[in-house]
PDB file of C-alpha atoms in Angstrom:
ATOM      1  CA  MET Q  12       0.000   0.000   0.000  1.00 36.00           C
ATOM      2  CA  ALA Q  13       1.463   3.368  -1.035  1.00 42.00           C
ATOM      3  CA  SER Q  14       2.032   5.870   1.738  1.00 43.00           C
ATOM      4  CA  PRO Q  15      -0.068   9.064   1.538  1.00 45.00           C
ATOM      5  CA  LYS Q  16       1.590  12.046  -0.054  1.00 59.00           C
ATOM      6  CA  SER Q  17       2.663  14.954   2.099  1.00 65.00           C
ATOM      7  CA  ASP Q  18       1.168  18.388   1.473  1.00 70.00           C
ATOM      8  CA  GLU Q  19       4.384  19.414  -0.250  1.00 75.00           C
ATOM      9  CA  ASP Q  20       4.289  16.371  -2.566  1.00 84.00           C
ATOM     10  CA  ARG Q  21       0.652  16.974  -3.476  1.00 92.00           C
ATOM     11  CA  TRP Q  22       0.948  20.700  -4.131  1.00 97.00           C
ATOM     12  CA  LEU Q  23       4.441  21.318  -5.534  1.00 97.00           C
ATOM     13  CA  ARG Q  24       6.147  20.194  -8.748  1.00 97.00           C
ATOM     14  CA  VAL Q  25       9.878  20.549  -9.497  1.00 96.00           C
ATOM     15  CA  PHE Q  26      10.663  19.789 -13.155  1.00 96.00           C
ATOM     16  CA  GLN Q  27      14.369  20.694 -13.129  1.00 95.00           C
ATOM     17  CA  PRO Q  28      15.823  20.047  -9.649  1.00 95.00           C
ATOM     18  CA  ARG Q  29      18.725  22.346  -8.823  1.00 94.00           C
ATOM     19  CA  PRO Q  30      20.262  21.177  -5.508  1.00 90.00           C
ATOM     20  CA  GLU Q  31      22.700  24.094  -5.516  1.00 92.00           C
ATOM     21  CA  ARG Q  32      20.009  26.704  -6.093  1.00 95.00           C
ATOM     22  CA  GLU Q  33      20.372  30.143  -4.583  1.00 95.00           C
ATOM     23  CA  ILE Q  34      16.652  30.958  -4.672  1.00 97.00           C
ATOM     24  CA  ARG Q  35      13.579  28.814  -5.250  1.00 97.00           C
ATOM     25  CA  LEU Q  36      10.969  30.452  -7.521  1.00 98.00           C
ATOM     26  CA  VAL Q  37       7.480  29.289  -6.550  1.00 98.00           C
ATOM     27  CA  CYS Q  38       5.165  29.726  -9.559  1.00 98.00           C
ATOM     28  CA  PHE Q  39       1.368  30.048  -9.435  1.00 98.00           C
ATOM     29  CA  PRO Q  40      -0.666  29.163 -12.578  1.00 97.00           C
ATOM     30  CA  HIS Q  41      -3.438  31.194 -14.186  1.00 96.00           C
ATOM     31  CA  ALA Q  42      -7.161  30.375 -14.130  1.00 94.00           C
ATOM     32  CA  GLY Q  43      -7.645  26.976 -15.719  1.00 92.00           C
ATOM     33  CA  GLY Q  44      -3.892  26.431 -15.727  1.00 93.00           C
ATOM     34  CA  ALA Q  45      -1.721  23.741 -14.196  1.00 95.00           C
ATOM     35  CA  ALA Q  46       1.809  23.359 -12.870  1.00 97.00           C
ATOM     36  CA  THR Q  47       3.122  22.187 -16.250  1.00 95.00           C
ATOM     37  CA  TYR Q  48       2.592  25.685 -17.661  1.00 95.00           C
ATOM     38  CA  TYR Q  49       5.905  26.562 -15.968  1.00 97.00           C
ATOM     39  CA  PHE Q  50       7.889  23.664 -17.399  1.00 97.00           C
ATOM     40  CA  ALA Q  51       9.425  25.868 -20.101  1.00 95.00           C
ATOM     41  CA  MET Q  52      10.416  28.490 -17.537  1.00 97.00           C
ATOM     42  CA  SER Q  53      12.095  25.803 -15.443  1.00 96.00           C
ATOM     43  CA  GLN Q  54      14.288  25.004 -18.449  1.00 95.00           C
ATOM     44  CA  GLN Q  55      15.143  28.577 -19.452  1.00 95.00           C
ATOM     45  CA  LEU Q  56      15.661  30.295 -16.113  1.00 95.00           C
ATOM     46  CA  ASP Q  57      19.184  30.935 -14.859  1.00 94.00           C
ATOM     47  CA  PRO Q  58      20.366  27.629 -13.271  1.00 93.00           C
ATOM     48  CA  ARG Q  59      20.955  29.404  -9.958  1.00 95.00           C
ATOM     49  CA  PHE Q  60      17.188  29.438  -9.556  1.00 97.00           C
ATOM     50  CA  GLU Q  61      14.870  26.453  -9.208  1.00 97.00           C
ATOM     51  CA  VAL Q  62      11.277  26.617 -10.408  1.00 97.00           C
ATOM     52  CA  THR Q  63       8.739  25.023  -8.089  1.00 97.00           C
ATOM     53  CA  ALA Q  64       5.253  25.100  -9.628  1.00 98.00           C
ATOM     54  CA  VAL Q  65       2.074  24.922  -7.566  1.00 98.00           C
ATOM     55  CA  GLN Q  66      -0.441  22.279  -8.653  1.00 98.00           C
ATOM     56  CA  TYR Q  67      -4.001  23.265  -7.757  1.00 98.00           C
ATOM     57  CA  PRO Q  68      -6.572  20.555  -6.951  1.00 97.00           C
ATOM     58  CA  GLY Q  69      -8.825  19.250  -9.704  1.00 96.00           C
ATOM     59  CA  ARG Q  70      -6.383  19.126 -12.625  1.00 93.00           C
ATOM     60  CA  GLN Q  71      -3.851  16.743 -14.163  1.00 92.00           C
ATOM     61  CA  ASP Q  72      -2.596  14.318 -11.492  1.00 94.00           C
ATOM     62  CA  ARG Q  73      -4.981  15.915  -8.948  1.00 96.00           C
ATOM     63  CA  ARG Q  74      -8.040  15.745 -11.215  1.00 93.00           C
ATOM     64  CA  THR Q  75     -10.036  13.560  -8.806  1.00 94.00           C
ATOM     65  CA  GLU Q  76      -9.733  16.087  -5.971  1.00 96.00           C
ATOM     66  CA  PRO Q  77     -12.432  18.719  -5.368  1.00 97.00           C
ATOM     67  CA  LEU Q  78     -11.891  22.121  -6.969  1.00 97.00           C
ATOM     68  CA  VAL Q  79     -11.497  25.184  -4.738  1.00 97.00           C
ATOM     69  CA  ASP Q  80     -13.538  28.168  -5.923  1.00 96.00           C
ATOM     70  CA  SER Q  81     -12.287  30.722  -3.386  1.00 97.00           C
ATOM     71  CA  VAL Q  82      -8.970  32.581  -3.535  1.00 97.00           C
ATOM     72  CA  PRO Q  83      -8.797  32.987   0.273  1.00 97.00           C
ATOM     73  CA  ARG Q  84      -9.427  29.272   0.892  1.00 98.00           C
ATOM     74  CA  LEU Q  85      -6.961  28.259  -1.793  1.00 98.00           C
ATOM     75  CA  ALA Q  86      -4.376  30.662  -0.338  1.00 98.00           C
ATOM     76  CA  ASP Q  87      -4.824  29.080   3.100  1.00 97.00           C
ATOM     77  CA  GLN Q  88      -4.131  25.641   1.668  1.00 97.00           C
ATOM     78  CA  VAL Q  89      -1.122  26.715  -0.400  1.00 97.00           C
ATOM     79  CA  ALA Q  90       0.367  28.529   2.594  1.00 97.00           C
ATOM     80  CA  ASP Q  91       0.070  25.298   4.592  1.00 96.00           C
ATOM     81  CA  ALA Q  92       1.770  23.342   1.803  1.00 96.00           C
ATOM     82  CA  LEU Q  93       4.660  25.823   1.696  1.00 95.00           C
ATOM     83  CA  ALA Q  94       5.537  25.396   5.380  1.00 90.00           C
ATOM     84  CA  ALA Q  95       8.646  23.323   4.614  1.00 87.00           C
ATOM     85  CA  VAL Q  96       9.675  25.619   1.749  1.00 88.00           C
ATOM     86  CA  CYS Q  97       9.727  28.576   4.133  1.00 86.00           C
ATOM     87  CA  GLU Q  98      12.418  26.839   6.166  1.00 89.00           C
ATOM     88  CA  ASP Q  99      14.538  25.693   3.219  1.00 91.00           C
ATOM     89  CA  GLY Q 100      16.330  28.825   2.077  1.00 93.00           C
ATOM     90  CA  PRO Q 101      15.229  31.981   0.281  1.00 96.00           C
ATOM     91  CA  PHE Q 102      12.340  31.824  -2.163  1.00 97.00           C
ATOM     92  CA  ALA Q 103      10.431  34.149  -4.475  1.00 98.00           C
ATOM     93  CA  PHE Q 104       6.921  34.066  -5.967  1.00 98.00           C
ATOM     94  CA  PHE Q 105       5.821  34.338  -9.602  1.00 98.00           C
ATOM     95  CA  GLY Q 106       2.124  34.390 -10.416  1.00 98.00           C
ATOM     96  CA  HIS Q 107       0.355  34.953 -13.712  1.00 98.00           C
ATOM     97  CA  SER Q 108      -3.213  36.289 -13.860  1.00 96.00           C
ATOM     98  CA  MET Q 109      -5.185  34.547 -11.078  1.00 97.00           C
ATOM     99  CA  GLY Q 110      -1.836  33.210  -9.896  1.00 98.00           C
ATOM    100  CA  ALA Q 111      -0.651  36.763  -9.153  1.00 98.00           C
ATOM    101  CA  VAL Q 112      -3.557  37.368  -6.771  1.00 98.00           C
ATOM    102  CA  LEU Q 113      -3.053  33.988  -5.149  1.00 98.00           C
ATOM    103  CA  ALA Q 114       0.682  34.598  -4.695  1.00 98.00           C
ATOM    104  CA  PHE Q 115      -0.113  37.943  -3.059  1.00 98.00           C
ATOM    105  CA  GLU Q 116      -2.588  36.365  -0.640  1.00 98.00           C
ATOM    106  CA  VAL Q 117      -0.226  33.512   0.222  1.00 98.00           C
ATOM    107  CA  ALA Q 118       2.543  36.024   0.977  1.00 98.00           C
ATOM    108  CA  ARG Q 119       0.188  37.889   3.294  1.00 97.00           C
ATOM    109  CA  ARG Q 120      -0.676  34.689   5.131  1.00 97.00           C
ATOM    110  CA  LEU Q 121       2.953  33.733   5.602  1.00 97.00           C
ATOM    111  CA  ARG Q 122       3.660  37.163   7.040  1.00 96.00           C
ATOM    112  CA  ASP Q 123       0.660  37.033   9.375  1.00 95.00           C
ATOM    113  CA  ARG Q 124       1.784  33.605  10.617  1.00 95.00           C
ATOM    114  CA  GLY Q 125       5.271  34.902  11.382  1.00 94.00           C
ATOM    115  CA  GLN Q 126       6.866  32.688   8.715  1.00 94.00           C
ATOM    116  CA  ALA Q 127       9.534  33.652   6.216  1.00 94.00           C
ATOM    117  CA  GLY Q 128       8.152  35.375   3.152  1.00 95.00           C
ATOM    118  CA  PRO Q 129       9.296  35.721  -0.447  1.00 97.00           C
ATOM    119  CA  VAL Q 130      12.417  37.792  -1.089  1.00 97.00           C
ATOM    120  CA  ARG Q 131      10.718  39.104  -4.244  1.00 97.00           C
ATOM    121  CA  MET Q 132       7.342  38.825  -5.920  1.00 98.00           C
ATOM    122  CA  PHE Q 133       6.582  38.810  -9.646  1.00 98.00           C
ATOM    123  CA  VAL Q 134       2.964  39.613 -10.558  1.00 98.00           C
ATOM    124  CA  SER Q 135       2.109  39.058 -14.202  1.00 98.00           C
ATOM    125  CA  GLY Q 136      -0.949  39.896 -16.285  1.00 97.00           C
ATOM    126  CA  ARG Q 137      -3.096  40.970 -13.360  1.00 97.00           C
ATOM    127  CA  ARG Q 138      -4.311  44.293 -12.054  1.00 96.00           C
ATOM    128  CA  ALA Q 139      -3.450  45.235  -8.476  1.00 97.00           C
ATOM    129  CA  PRO Q 140      -5.884  44.009  -5.790  1.00 96.00           C
ATOM    130  CA  SER Q 141      -6.918  47.617  -5.143  1.00 95.00           C
ATOM    131  CA  ARG Q 142      -8.141  47.906  -8.767  1.00 93.00           C
ATOM    132  CA  VAL Q 143     -11.622  46.361  -8.618  1.00 83.00           C
ATOM    133  CA  ARG Q 144     -13.444  45.387 -11.794  1.00 79.00           C
ATOM    134  CA  GLU Q 145     -16.623  43.334 -11.936  1.00 78.00           C
ATOM    135  CA  GLY Q 146     -16.259  40.022 -13.741  1.00 75.00           C
ATOM    136  CA  ARG Q 147     -19.051  37.741 -14.899  1.00 81.00           C
ATOM    137  CA  VAL Q 148     -17.254  35.263 -17.134  1.00 80.00           C
ATOM    138  CA  HIS Q 149     -17.904  32.439 -14.679  1.00 87.00           C
ATOM    139  CA  LEU Q 150     -21.656  33.018 -15.120  1.00 77.00           C
ATOM    140  CA  ARG Q 151     -21.584  32.502 -18.897  1.00 82.00           C
ATOM    141  CA  ASP Q 152     -22.722  29.295 -20.557  1.00 86.00           C
ATOM    142  CA  ASP Q 153     -20.128  26.930 -21.989  1.00 82.00           C
ATOM    143  CA  GLN Q 154     -20.117  28.686 -25.361  1.00 87.00           C
ATOM    144  CA  GLY Q 155     -19.506  32.047 -23.674  1.00 84.00           C
ATOM    145  CA  LEU Q 156     -16.671  30.592 -21.618  1.00 83.00           C
ATOM    146  CA  LEU Q 157     -15.160  29.064 -24.738  1.00 83.00           C
ATOM    147  CA  GLU Q 158     -15.279  32.471 -26.449  1.00 84.00           C
ATOM    148  CA  GLU Q 159     -13.380  33.965 -23.507  1.00 84.00           C
ATOM    149  CA  LEU Q 160     -10.659  31.324 -23.760  1.00 81.00           C
ATOM    150  CA  ARG Q 161     -10.267  32.042 -27.460  1.00 82.00           C
ATOM    151  CA  ALA Q 162     -10.136  35.796 -26.824  1.00 77.00           C
ATOM    152  CA  VAL Q 163      -7.433  35.770 -24.132  1.00 79.00           C
ATOM    153  CA  GLY Q 164      -5.319  32.957 -25.605  1.00 77.00           C
ATOM    154  CA  GLY Q 165      -3.105  30.657 -23.610  1.00 71.00           C
ATOM    155  CA  THR Q 166      -5.115  27.492 -24.352  1.00 75.00           C
ATOM    156  CA  ASP Q 167      -3.890  25.026 -26.963  1.00 69.00           C
ATOM    157  CA  HIS Q 168      -6.093  25.253 -30.074  1.00 68.00           C
ATOM    158  CA  ARG Q 169      -6.212  21.449 -30.133  1.00 69.00           C
ATOM    159  CA  VAL Q 170      -7.984  21.527 -26.771  1.00 69.00           C
ATOM    160  CA  LEU Q 171     -10.438  24.171 -27.943  1.00 69.00           C
ATOM    161  CA  GLY Q 172     -11.383  21.996 -30.914  1.00 69.00           C
ATOM    162  CA  ASP Q 173     -11.757  18.701 -29.039  1.00 70.00           C
ATOM    163  CA  PRO Q 174     -15.162  18.230 -27.327  1.00 75.00           C
ATOM    164  CA  GLU Q 175     -13.824  15.558 -24.966  1.00 80.00           C
ATOM    165  CA  LEU Q 176     -10.911  17.696 -23.793  1.00 80.00           C
ATOM    166  CA  LEU Q 177     -13.169  20.741 -23.492  1.00 78.00           C
ATOM    167  CA  ALA Q 178     -15.504  18.772 -21.235  1.00 79.00           C
ATOM    168  CA  ALA Q 179     -12.598  18.360 -18.823  1.00 83.00           C
ATOM    169  CA  VAL Q 180     -11.191  21.890 -19.189  1.00 86.00           C
ATOM    170  CA  LEU Q 181     -14.316  24.063 -18.984  1.00 90.00           C
ATOM    171  CA  PRO Q 182     -15.415  23.106 -15.418  1.00 92.00           C
ATOM    172  CA  VAL Q 183     -11.910  23.790 -14.085  1.00 93.00           C
ATOM    173  CA  THR Q 184     -11.708  27.109 -15.916  1.00 92.00           C
ATOM    174  CA  ARG Q 185     -15.171  28.173 -14.754  1.00 94.00           C
ATOM    175  CA  ASN Q 186     -14.243  27.303 -11.167  1.00 96.00           C
ATOM    176  CA  ASP Q 187     -11.082  29.411 -11.314  1.00 95.00           C
ATOM    177  CA  TYR Q 188     -12.836  32.354 -12.938  1.00 94.00           C
ATOM    178  CA  ARG Q 189     -15.413  32.187 -10.155  1.00 95.00           C
ATOM    179  CA  ALA Q 190     -12.614  32.271  -7.580  1.00 96.00           C
ATOM    180  CA  VAL Q 191     -10.811  35.271  -9.046  1.00 95.00           C
ATOM    181  CA  GLU Q 192     -13.923  37.217 -10.109  1.00 94.00           C
ATOM    182  CA  THR Q 193     -15.463  36.992  -6.639  1.00 95.00           C
ATOM    183  CA  TYR Q 194     -12.167  37.845  -4.902  1.00 96.00           C
ATOM    184  CA  ARG Q 195     -12.055  41.182  -3.106  1.00 94.00           C
ATOM    185  CA  TRP Q 196      -9.147  42.828  -1.329  1.00 95.00           C
ATOM    186  CA  HIS Q 197     -10.214  44.264   2.038  1.00 92.00           C
ATOM    187  CA  GLY Q 198      -7.151  46.335   2.804  1.00 92.00           C
ATOM    188  CA  GLY Q 199      -4.380  45.558   5.223  1.00 92.00           C
ATOM    189  CA  ALA Q 200      -0.682  46.251   5.615  1.00 94.00           C
ATOM    190  CA  PRO Q 201       1.345  46.148   2.394  1.00 96.00           C
ATOM    191  CA  LEU Q 202       4.046  43.584   1.809  1.00 97.00           C
ATOM    192  CA  GLU Q 203       7.684  44.503   2.417  1.00 96.00           C
ATOM    193  CA  CYS Q 204       9.387  42.564  -0.374  1.00 97.00           C
ATOM    194  CA  PRO Q 205      10.275  44.086  -3.749  1.00 97.00           C
ATOM    195  CA  VAL Q 206       7.582  43.610  -6.384  1.00 98.00           C
ATOM    196  CA  THR Q 207       8.039  43.354 -10.142  1.00 98.00           C
ATOM    197  CA  ALA Q 208       4.876  43.704 -12.238  1.00 98.00           C
ATOM    198  CA  LEU Q 209       4.853  42.346 -15.795  1.00 98.00           C
ATOM    199  CA  VAL Q 210       2.134  43.077 -18.344  1.00 98.00           C
ATOM    200  CA  GLY Q 211       1.355  42.972 -22.040  1.00 97.00           C
ATOM    201  CA  ASP Q 212       0.685  46.349 -23.630  1.00 96.00           C
ATOM    202  CA  ALA Q 213      -2.494  45.027 -25.285  1.00 95.00           C
ATOM    203  CA  ASP Q 214      -3.818  42.895 -22.420  1.00 94.00           C
ATOM    204  CA  PRO Q 215      -7.641  43.142 -22.448  1.00 91.00           C
ATOM    205  CA  GLN Q 216      -7.792  42.251 -18.752  1.00 92.00           C
ATOM    206  CA  THR Q 217      -5.012  44.433 -17.321  1.00 95.00           C
ATOM    207  CA  THR Q 218      -3.900  47.893 -18.409  1.00 96.00           C
ATOM    208  CA  VAL Q 219      -0.405  49.207 -17.766  1.00 97.00           C
ATOM    209  CA  GLN Q 220      -1.937  51.541 -15.164  1.00 97.00           C
ATOM    210  CA  ASP Q 221      -3.636  48.587 -13.468  1.00 97.00           C
ATOM    211  CA  ALA Q 222      -0.257  46.856 -13.237  1.00 98.00           C
ATOM    212  CA  GLU Q 223       1.465  50.005 -11.953  1.00 98.00           C
ATOM    213  CA  ALA Q 224      -0.983  50.071  -9.033  1.00 98.00           C
ATOM    214  CA  TRP Q 225       0.831  47.077  -7.522  1.00 98.00           C
ATOM    215  CA  ALA Q 226       3.352  49.639  -6.265  1.00 98.00           C
ATOM    216  CA  GLY Q 227       0.860  50.538  -3.543  1.00 97.00           C
ATOM    217  CA  HIS Q 228       0.884  46.990  -2.169  1.00 98.00           C
ATOM    218  CA  THR Q 229       4.499  46.928  -0.989  1.00 98.00           C
ATOM    219  CA  THR Q 230       6.830  49.143   0.986  1.00 97.00           C
ATOM    220  CA  GLY Q 231       9.713  47.597  -0.922  1.00 97.00           C
ATOM    221  CA  ALA Q 232      11.083  48.515  -4.327  1.00 97.00           C
ATOM    222  CA  PHE Q 233       8.751  48.355  -7.316  1.00 98.00           C
ATOM    223  CA  ASP Q 234       9.537  47.722 -10.966  1.00 97.00           C
ATOM    224  CA  LEU Q 235       7.310  47.498 -14.044  1.00 98.00           C
ATOM    225  CA  LYS Q 236       8.081  45.488 -17.190  1.00 98.00           C
ATOM    226  CA  VAL Q 237       5.880  46.046 -20.250  1.00 98.00           C
ATOM    227  CA  PHE Q 238       5.974  43.603 -23.170  1.00 97.00           C
ATOM    228  CA  GLN Q 239       4.269  43.636 -26.545  1.00 97.00           C
ATOM    229  CA  GLY Q 240       1.243  41.391 -26.579  1.00 95.00           C
ATOM    230  CA  GLY Q 241      -1.964  40.456 -24.853  1.00 94.00           C
ATOM    231  CA  HIS Q 242      -2.863  38.523 -21.748  1.00 93.00           C
ATOM    232  CA  PHE Q 243      -0.461  35.694 -22.545  1.00 93.00           C
ATOM    233  CA  TYR Q 244       2.354  37.942 -23.766  1.00 95.00           C
ATOM    234  CA  LEU Q 245       4.813  35.690 -21.913  1.00 94.00           C
ATOM    235  CA  ASP Q 246       4.247  32.815 -24.347  1.00 93.00           C
ATOM    236  CA  ALA Q 247       5.705  34.920 -27.163  1.00 93.00           C
ATOM    237  CA  HIS Q 248       8.415  36.519 -25.009  1.00 96.00           C
ATOM    238  CA  ARG Q 249       9.390  33.642 -22.744  1.00 95.00           C
ATOM    239  CA  ALA Q 250      13.142  34.157 -23.150  1.00 96.00           C
ATOM    240  CA  ALA Q 251      12.878  37.884 -22.397  1.00 97.00           C
ATOM    241  CA  VAL Q 252      10.638  37.198 -19.398  1.00 97.00           C
ATOM    242  CA  CYS Q 253      13.088  34.619 -18.067  1.00 97.00           C
ATOM    243  CA  ASP Q 254      15.955  37.090 -18.542  1.00 96.00           C
ATOM    244  CA  ALA Q 255      14.057  39.781 -16.622  1.00 97.00           C
ATOM    245  CA  VAL Q 256      13.166  37.364 -13.825  1.00 97.00           C
ATOM    246  CA  SER Q 257      16.726  36.035 -13.610  1.00 96.00           C
ATOM    247  CA  ALA Q 258      18.171  39.556 -13.426  1.00 95.00           C
ATOM    248  CA  ALA Q 259      15.778  40.548 -10.647  1.00 96.00           C
ATOM    249  CA  LEU Q 260      16.473  37.353  -8.713  1.00 97.00           C
ATOM    250  CA  ALA Q 261      20.214  37.961  -9.044  1.00 95.00           C
ATOM    251  CA  GLY Q 262      19.634  41.290  -7.310  1.00 90.00           C
ATOM    252  CA  SER Q 263      17.698  39.493  -4.602  1.00 89.00           C
ATOM    253  CA  CYS Q 264      20.652  37.124  -4.140  1.00 87.00           C
ATOM    254  CA  ASP Q 265      22.851  40.163  -3.493  1.00 75.00           C
ATOM    255  CA  ASP Q 266      20.332  41.500  -0.978  1.00 73.00           C
ATOM    256  CA  VAL Q 267      20.135  38.136   0.823  1.00 72.00           C
ATOM    257  CA  GLY Q 268      23.924  37.920   0.948  1.00 57.00           C
ATOM    258  CA  ALA Q 269      24.260  41.454   2.292  1.00 58.00           C
ATOM    259  CA  ALA Q 270      21.658  40.761   4.986  1.00 56.00           C
ATOM    260  CA  ALA Q 271      23.443  37.579   6.024  1.00 49.00           C
ATOM    261  CA  THR Q 272      26.776  39.429   6.260  1.00 50.00           C
ATOM    262  CA  ALA Q 273      25.207  42.157   8.365  1.00 48.00           C
ATOM    263  CA  LEU Q 274      23.666  39.568  10.680  1.00 48.00           C
ATOM    264  CA  GLU Q 275      26.987  37.806  11.129  1.00 54.00           C
ATOM    265  CA  GLY Q 276      28.639  41.128  11.952  1.00 55.00           C
ATOM    266  CA  SER Q 277      26.028  41.994  14.572  1.00 54.00           C
ATOM    267  CA  THR Q 278      26.448  38.657  16.354  1.00 56.00           C
ATOM    268  CA  SER Q 279      30.234  38.461  16.301  1.00 55.00           C
TER     269      SER Q 279
END
């Protein structure tokens, strides 16, 4: 009889293990997405950094598990699963679309629990939590949801044209849209880590100004990267995105090293 998986085993996927990593990059998928979306990033990112992708319930190898249609509840569960990660060296967060909101909420929970938080956060293709916009995509019928997937991109055209695959994809996508469209930020202290916002200049869901508003959610440094393209700009600019992420993480490595040196000096 197989032993039950730990929370970490159930929730986290490492495609390219890097035992000598300097920082672990925990990646949060978009609505309807899965951990494998970050496989390409795990291959292209600077080898000093290890990609650890979050696998939400209800998809791929977790397809038999109940879906979670609430960002706060999902954030609670991910924060629990990251308990061991918080004690295993510095880490950063990268979230795209719904994943950006979830990464933000997980970081808040870690802080409120007194645990280590990310040394940097990357928020991609998502307006700041303080920028509220009503969303009703999750209330559309299947045809309306399919039209949304075609409009924003990011879904393999072979899936969109296969009724059997669509039957599996649409309930997961609807669930995630419900989670992110009903999410509301209720204020609270900003984060302290540096934040890098990334956005496509023609994203129908997030304007450049919406992305800039993330600056108000941290007391740390803020940077904005704008790429040509729509909501899934990063598919067309994956190498440039990986370069930008690697450069920012290299700066975080310097910050971590400087903090460690200062701590050693204060205790000697």
